[in-house]
Structures are given as structure tokens and as C-alpha cells.
JSON list of C-alpha atoms in Angstrom, two decimals:
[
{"chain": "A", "resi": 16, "resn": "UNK", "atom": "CA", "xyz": [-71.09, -44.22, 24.78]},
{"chain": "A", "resi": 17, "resn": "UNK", "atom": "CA", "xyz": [-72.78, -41.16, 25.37]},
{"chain": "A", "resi": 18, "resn": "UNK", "atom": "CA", "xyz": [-71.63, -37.35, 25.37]},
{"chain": "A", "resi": 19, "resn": "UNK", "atom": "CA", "xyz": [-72.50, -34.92, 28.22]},
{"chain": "A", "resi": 20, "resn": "UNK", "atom": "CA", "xyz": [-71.89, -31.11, 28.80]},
{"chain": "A", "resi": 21, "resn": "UNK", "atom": "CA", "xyz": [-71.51, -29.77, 31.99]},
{"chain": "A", "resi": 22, "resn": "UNK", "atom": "CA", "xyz": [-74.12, -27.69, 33.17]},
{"chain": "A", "resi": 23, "resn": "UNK", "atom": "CA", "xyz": [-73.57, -24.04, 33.77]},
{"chain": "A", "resi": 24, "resn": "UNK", "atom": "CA", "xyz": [-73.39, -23.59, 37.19]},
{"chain": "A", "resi": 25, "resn": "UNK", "atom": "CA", "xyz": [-72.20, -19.89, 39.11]},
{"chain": "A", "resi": 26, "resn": "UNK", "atom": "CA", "xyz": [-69.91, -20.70, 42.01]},
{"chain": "A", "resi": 27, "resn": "UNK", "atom": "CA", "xyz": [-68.07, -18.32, 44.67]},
{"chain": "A", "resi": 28, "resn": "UNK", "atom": "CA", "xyz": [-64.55, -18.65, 44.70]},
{"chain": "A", "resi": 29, "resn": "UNK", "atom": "CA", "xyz": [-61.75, -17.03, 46.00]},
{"chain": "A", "resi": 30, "resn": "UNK", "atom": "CA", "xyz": [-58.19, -16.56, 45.38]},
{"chain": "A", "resi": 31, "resn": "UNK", "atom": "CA", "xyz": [-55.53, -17.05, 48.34]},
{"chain": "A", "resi": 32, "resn": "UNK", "atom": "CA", "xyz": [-52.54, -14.61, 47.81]},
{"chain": "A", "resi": 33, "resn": "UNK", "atom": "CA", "xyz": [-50.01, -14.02, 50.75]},
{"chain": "A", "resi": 34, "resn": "UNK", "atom": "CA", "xyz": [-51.41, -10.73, 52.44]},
{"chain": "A", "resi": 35, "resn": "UNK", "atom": "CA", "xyz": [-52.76, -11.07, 55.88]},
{"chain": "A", "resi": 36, "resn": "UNK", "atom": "CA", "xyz": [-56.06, -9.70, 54.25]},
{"chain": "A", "resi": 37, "resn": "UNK", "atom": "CA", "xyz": [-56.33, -12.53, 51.80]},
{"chain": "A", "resi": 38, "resn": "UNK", "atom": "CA", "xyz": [-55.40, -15.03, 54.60]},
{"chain": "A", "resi": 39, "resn": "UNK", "atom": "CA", "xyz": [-58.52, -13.90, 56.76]},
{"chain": "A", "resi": 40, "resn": "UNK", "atom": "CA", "xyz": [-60.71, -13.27, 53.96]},
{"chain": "A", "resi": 41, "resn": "UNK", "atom": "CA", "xyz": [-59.90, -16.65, 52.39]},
{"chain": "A", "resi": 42, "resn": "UNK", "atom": "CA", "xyz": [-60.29, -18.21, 56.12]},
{"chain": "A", "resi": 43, "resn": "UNK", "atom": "CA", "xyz": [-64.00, -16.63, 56.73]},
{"chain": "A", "resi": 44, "resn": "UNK", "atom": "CA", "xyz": [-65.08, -18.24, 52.80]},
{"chain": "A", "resi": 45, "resn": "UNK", "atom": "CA", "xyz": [-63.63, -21.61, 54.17]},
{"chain": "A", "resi": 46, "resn": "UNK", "atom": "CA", "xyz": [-65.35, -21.29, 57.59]},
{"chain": "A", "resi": 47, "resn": "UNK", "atom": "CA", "xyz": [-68.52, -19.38, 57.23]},
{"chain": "A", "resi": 48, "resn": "UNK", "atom": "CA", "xyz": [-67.84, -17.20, 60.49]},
{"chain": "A", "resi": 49, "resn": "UNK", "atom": "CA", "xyz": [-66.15, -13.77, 60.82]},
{"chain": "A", "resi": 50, "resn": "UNK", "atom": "CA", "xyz": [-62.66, -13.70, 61.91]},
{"chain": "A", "resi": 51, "resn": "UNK", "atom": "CA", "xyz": [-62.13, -10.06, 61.61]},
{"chain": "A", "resi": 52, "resn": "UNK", "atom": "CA", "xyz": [-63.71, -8.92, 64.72]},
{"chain": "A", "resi": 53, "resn": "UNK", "atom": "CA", "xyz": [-62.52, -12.07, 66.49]},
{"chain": "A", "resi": 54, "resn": "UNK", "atom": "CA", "xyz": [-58.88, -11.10, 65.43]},
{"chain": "A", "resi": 55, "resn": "UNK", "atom": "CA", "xyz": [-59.48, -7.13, 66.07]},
{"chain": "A", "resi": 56, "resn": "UNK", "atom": "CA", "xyz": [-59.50, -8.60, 69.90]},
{"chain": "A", "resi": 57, "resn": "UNK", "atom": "CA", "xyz": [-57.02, -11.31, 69.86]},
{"chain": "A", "resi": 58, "resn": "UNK", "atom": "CA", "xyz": [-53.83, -9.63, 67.93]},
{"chain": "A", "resi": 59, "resn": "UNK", "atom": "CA", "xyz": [-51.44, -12.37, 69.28]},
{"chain": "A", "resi": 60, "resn": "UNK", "atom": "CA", "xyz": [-53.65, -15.10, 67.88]},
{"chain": "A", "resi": 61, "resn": "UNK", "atom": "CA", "xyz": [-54.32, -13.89, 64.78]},
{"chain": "A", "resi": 62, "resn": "UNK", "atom": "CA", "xyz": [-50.48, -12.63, 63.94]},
{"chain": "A", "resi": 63, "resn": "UNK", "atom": "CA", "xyz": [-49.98, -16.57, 64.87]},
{"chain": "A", "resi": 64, "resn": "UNK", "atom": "CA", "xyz": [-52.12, -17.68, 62.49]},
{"chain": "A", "resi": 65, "resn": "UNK", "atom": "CA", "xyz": [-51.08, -15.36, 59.62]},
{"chain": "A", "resi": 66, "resn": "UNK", "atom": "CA", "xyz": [-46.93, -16.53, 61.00]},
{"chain": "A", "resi": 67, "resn": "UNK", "atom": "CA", "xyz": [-48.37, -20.37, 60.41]},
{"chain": "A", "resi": 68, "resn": "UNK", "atom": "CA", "xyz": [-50.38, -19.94, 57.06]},
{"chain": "A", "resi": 69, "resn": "UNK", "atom": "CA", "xyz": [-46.99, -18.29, 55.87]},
{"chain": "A", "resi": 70, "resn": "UNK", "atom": "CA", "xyz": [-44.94, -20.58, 57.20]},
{"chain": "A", "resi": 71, "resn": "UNK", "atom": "CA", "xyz": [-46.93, -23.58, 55.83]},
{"chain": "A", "resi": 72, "resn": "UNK", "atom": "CA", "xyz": [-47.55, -22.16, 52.12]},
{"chain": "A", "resi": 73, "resn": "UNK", "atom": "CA", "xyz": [-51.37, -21.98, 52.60]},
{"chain": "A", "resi": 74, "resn": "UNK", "atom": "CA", "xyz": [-54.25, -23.38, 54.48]},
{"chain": "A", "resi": 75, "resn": "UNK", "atom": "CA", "xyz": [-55.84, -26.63, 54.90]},
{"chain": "A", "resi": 76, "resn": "UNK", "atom": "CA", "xyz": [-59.84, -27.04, 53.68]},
{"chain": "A", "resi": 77, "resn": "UNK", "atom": "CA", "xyz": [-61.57, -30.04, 54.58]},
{"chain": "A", "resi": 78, "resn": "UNK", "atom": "CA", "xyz": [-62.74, -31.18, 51.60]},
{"chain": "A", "resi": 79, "resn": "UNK", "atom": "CA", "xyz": [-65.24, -34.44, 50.44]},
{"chain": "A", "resi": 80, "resn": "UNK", "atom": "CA", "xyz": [-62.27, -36.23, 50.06]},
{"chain": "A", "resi": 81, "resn": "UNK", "atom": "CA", "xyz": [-59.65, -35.69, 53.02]},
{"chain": "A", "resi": 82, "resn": "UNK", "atom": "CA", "xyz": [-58.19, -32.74, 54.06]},
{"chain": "A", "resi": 83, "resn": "UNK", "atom": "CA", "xyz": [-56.47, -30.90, 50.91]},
{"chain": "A", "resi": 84, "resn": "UNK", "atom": "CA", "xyz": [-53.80, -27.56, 50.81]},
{"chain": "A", "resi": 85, "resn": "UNK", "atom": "CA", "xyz": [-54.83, -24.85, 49.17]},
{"chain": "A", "resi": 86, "resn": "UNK", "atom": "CA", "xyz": [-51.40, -23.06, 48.16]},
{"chain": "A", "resi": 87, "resn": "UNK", "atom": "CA", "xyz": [-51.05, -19.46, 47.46]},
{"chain": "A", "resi": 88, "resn": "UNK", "atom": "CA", "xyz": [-52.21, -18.24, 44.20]},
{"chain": "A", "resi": 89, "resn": "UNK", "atom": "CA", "xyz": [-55.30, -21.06, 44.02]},
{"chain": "A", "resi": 90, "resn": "UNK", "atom": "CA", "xyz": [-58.50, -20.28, 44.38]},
{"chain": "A", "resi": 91, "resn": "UNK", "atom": "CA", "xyz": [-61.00, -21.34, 46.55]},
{"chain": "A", "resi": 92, "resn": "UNK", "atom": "CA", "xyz": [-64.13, -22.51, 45.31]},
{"chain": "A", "resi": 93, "resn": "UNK", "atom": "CA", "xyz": [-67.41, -23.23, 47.08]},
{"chain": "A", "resi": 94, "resn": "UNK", "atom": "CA", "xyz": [-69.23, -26.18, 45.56]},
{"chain": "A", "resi": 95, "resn": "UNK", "atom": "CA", "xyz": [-72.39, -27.20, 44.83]},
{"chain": "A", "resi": 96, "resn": "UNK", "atom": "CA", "xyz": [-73.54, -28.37, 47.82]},
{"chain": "A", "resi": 97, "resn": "UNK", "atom": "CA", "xyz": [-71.44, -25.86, 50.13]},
{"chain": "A", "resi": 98, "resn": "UNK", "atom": "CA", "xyz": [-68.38, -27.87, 50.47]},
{"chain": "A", "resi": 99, "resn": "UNK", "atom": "CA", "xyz": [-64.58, -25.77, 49.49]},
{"chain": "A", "resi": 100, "resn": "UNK", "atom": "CA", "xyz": [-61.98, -27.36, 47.11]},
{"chain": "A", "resi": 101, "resn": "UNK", "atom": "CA", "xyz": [-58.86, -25.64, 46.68]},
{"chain": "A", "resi": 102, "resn": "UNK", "atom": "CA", "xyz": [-58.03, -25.05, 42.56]},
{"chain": "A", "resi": 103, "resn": "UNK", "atom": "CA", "xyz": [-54.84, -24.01, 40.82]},
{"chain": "A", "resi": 104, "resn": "UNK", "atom": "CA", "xyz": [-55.20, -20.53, 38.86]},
{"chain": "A", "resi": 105, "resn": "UNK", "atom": "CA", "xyz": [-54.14, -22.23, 35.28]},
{"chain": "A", "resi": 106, "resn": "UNK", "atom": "CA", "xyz": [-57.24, -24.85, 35.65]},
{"chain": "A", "resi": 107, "resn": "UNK", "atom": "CA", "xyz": [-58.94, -22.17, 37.47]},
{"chain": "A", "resi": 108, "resn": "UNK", "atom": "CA", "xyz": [-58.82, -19.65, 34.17]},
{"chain": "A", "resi": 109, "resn": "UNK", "atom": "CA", "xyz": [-59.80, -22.33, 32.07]},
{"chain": "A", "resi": 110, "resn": "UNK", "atom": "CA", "xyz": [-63.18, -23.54, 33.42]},
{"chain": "A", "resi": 111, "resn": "UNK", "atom": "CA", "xyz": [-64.38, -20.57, 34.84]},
{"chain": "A", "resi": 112, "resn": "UNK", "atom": "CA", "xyz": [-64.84, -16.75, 34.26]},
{"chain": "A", "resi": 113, "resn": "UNK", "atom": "CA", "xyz": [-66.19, -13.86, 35.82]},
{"chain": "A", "resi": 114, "resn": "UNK", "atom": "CA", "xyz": [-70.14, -13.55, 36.23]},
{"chain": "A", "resi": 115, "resn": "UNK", "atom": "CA", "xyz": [-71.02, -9.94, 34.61]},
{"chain": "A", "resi": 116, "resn": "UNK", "atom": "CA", "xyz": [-73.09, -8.07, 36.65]}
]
């Protein structure tokens, strides 16, 4: 048997709290587009959508695997290869820390 370390790697990640804010800005990571100015026309749609995420306890990323929930309080990560995973803030604090700039 052999031992490996991980390599270092810098991700993006974000963390989903329950403010409409955090909602969109967790949304645009997930999809890559801007929602803000799409939402500054469409009030209804986007107080919807906000009423839903709420309602549901977070959003839904497509992920490698299936589709998985990203609850609030995890964090968001981007991935390697561009792909979002949802991660829970104790495993979260654990592997990663914040890049100094």
C-alpha cells in the first residue's frame, strides 16, 4: 500500500445562507449567467424563486453524480473541472481555508 497527499488545489466556493442575496448570488456561481438583471425585470419570478428555495431548504446543483441539495449554511464549491458540489460548513472548515491575498 502506498500513501498519497492531496494536492493543493484553490477552489471558489460559496456559502448559501437564507437572504434573497445569497439565494441569487449562490444561483449565478451554480449557473454561470447573471440573474440579477434578469430578476431586476421579472420581480414576480424572481420573488417565486426566492418563495421556492425557502420553501424547499435550498437549491438543487447538478452534480457528477445525480442531482444533490445544497442546504442552507453549505457551501458551494466549484470543482476541478467546473462542475458544483454542495459541502456542509463543519467538513467545509476542515479541508479548506481562505486564500490570503
Amino acid at each position: 500500500m502506498e500513501k498519497y497527499v492531496k494536492k493543493p488545489v484553490v477552489i471558489k466556493a460559496v456559502q448559501l445562507i437564507d437572504t434573497e442575496c445569497s439565494i441569487i448570488e449562490c444561483s449565478e456561481f451554480i449557473e454561470g449567467i447573471k440573474l440579477k438583471d434578469f430578476f431586476k425585470k421579472h420581480k414576480k419570478e424572481c420573488s417565486y424563486f426566492i418563495f421556492e428555495t425557502r420553501r424547499f431548504g435550498g437549491l438543487i446543483i447538478n452534480t457528477l453524480e445525480g442531482d444533490m441539495r445544497a442546504s442552507f449554511g453549505d457551501y458551494i464549491i466549484e470543482g476541478v473541472n467546473g462542475e458544483h458540489y454542495a459541502c456542509k460548513p463543519d467538513i467545509f472548515e476542515k479541508t479548506y481555508e481562505k486564500v490570503k491575498k
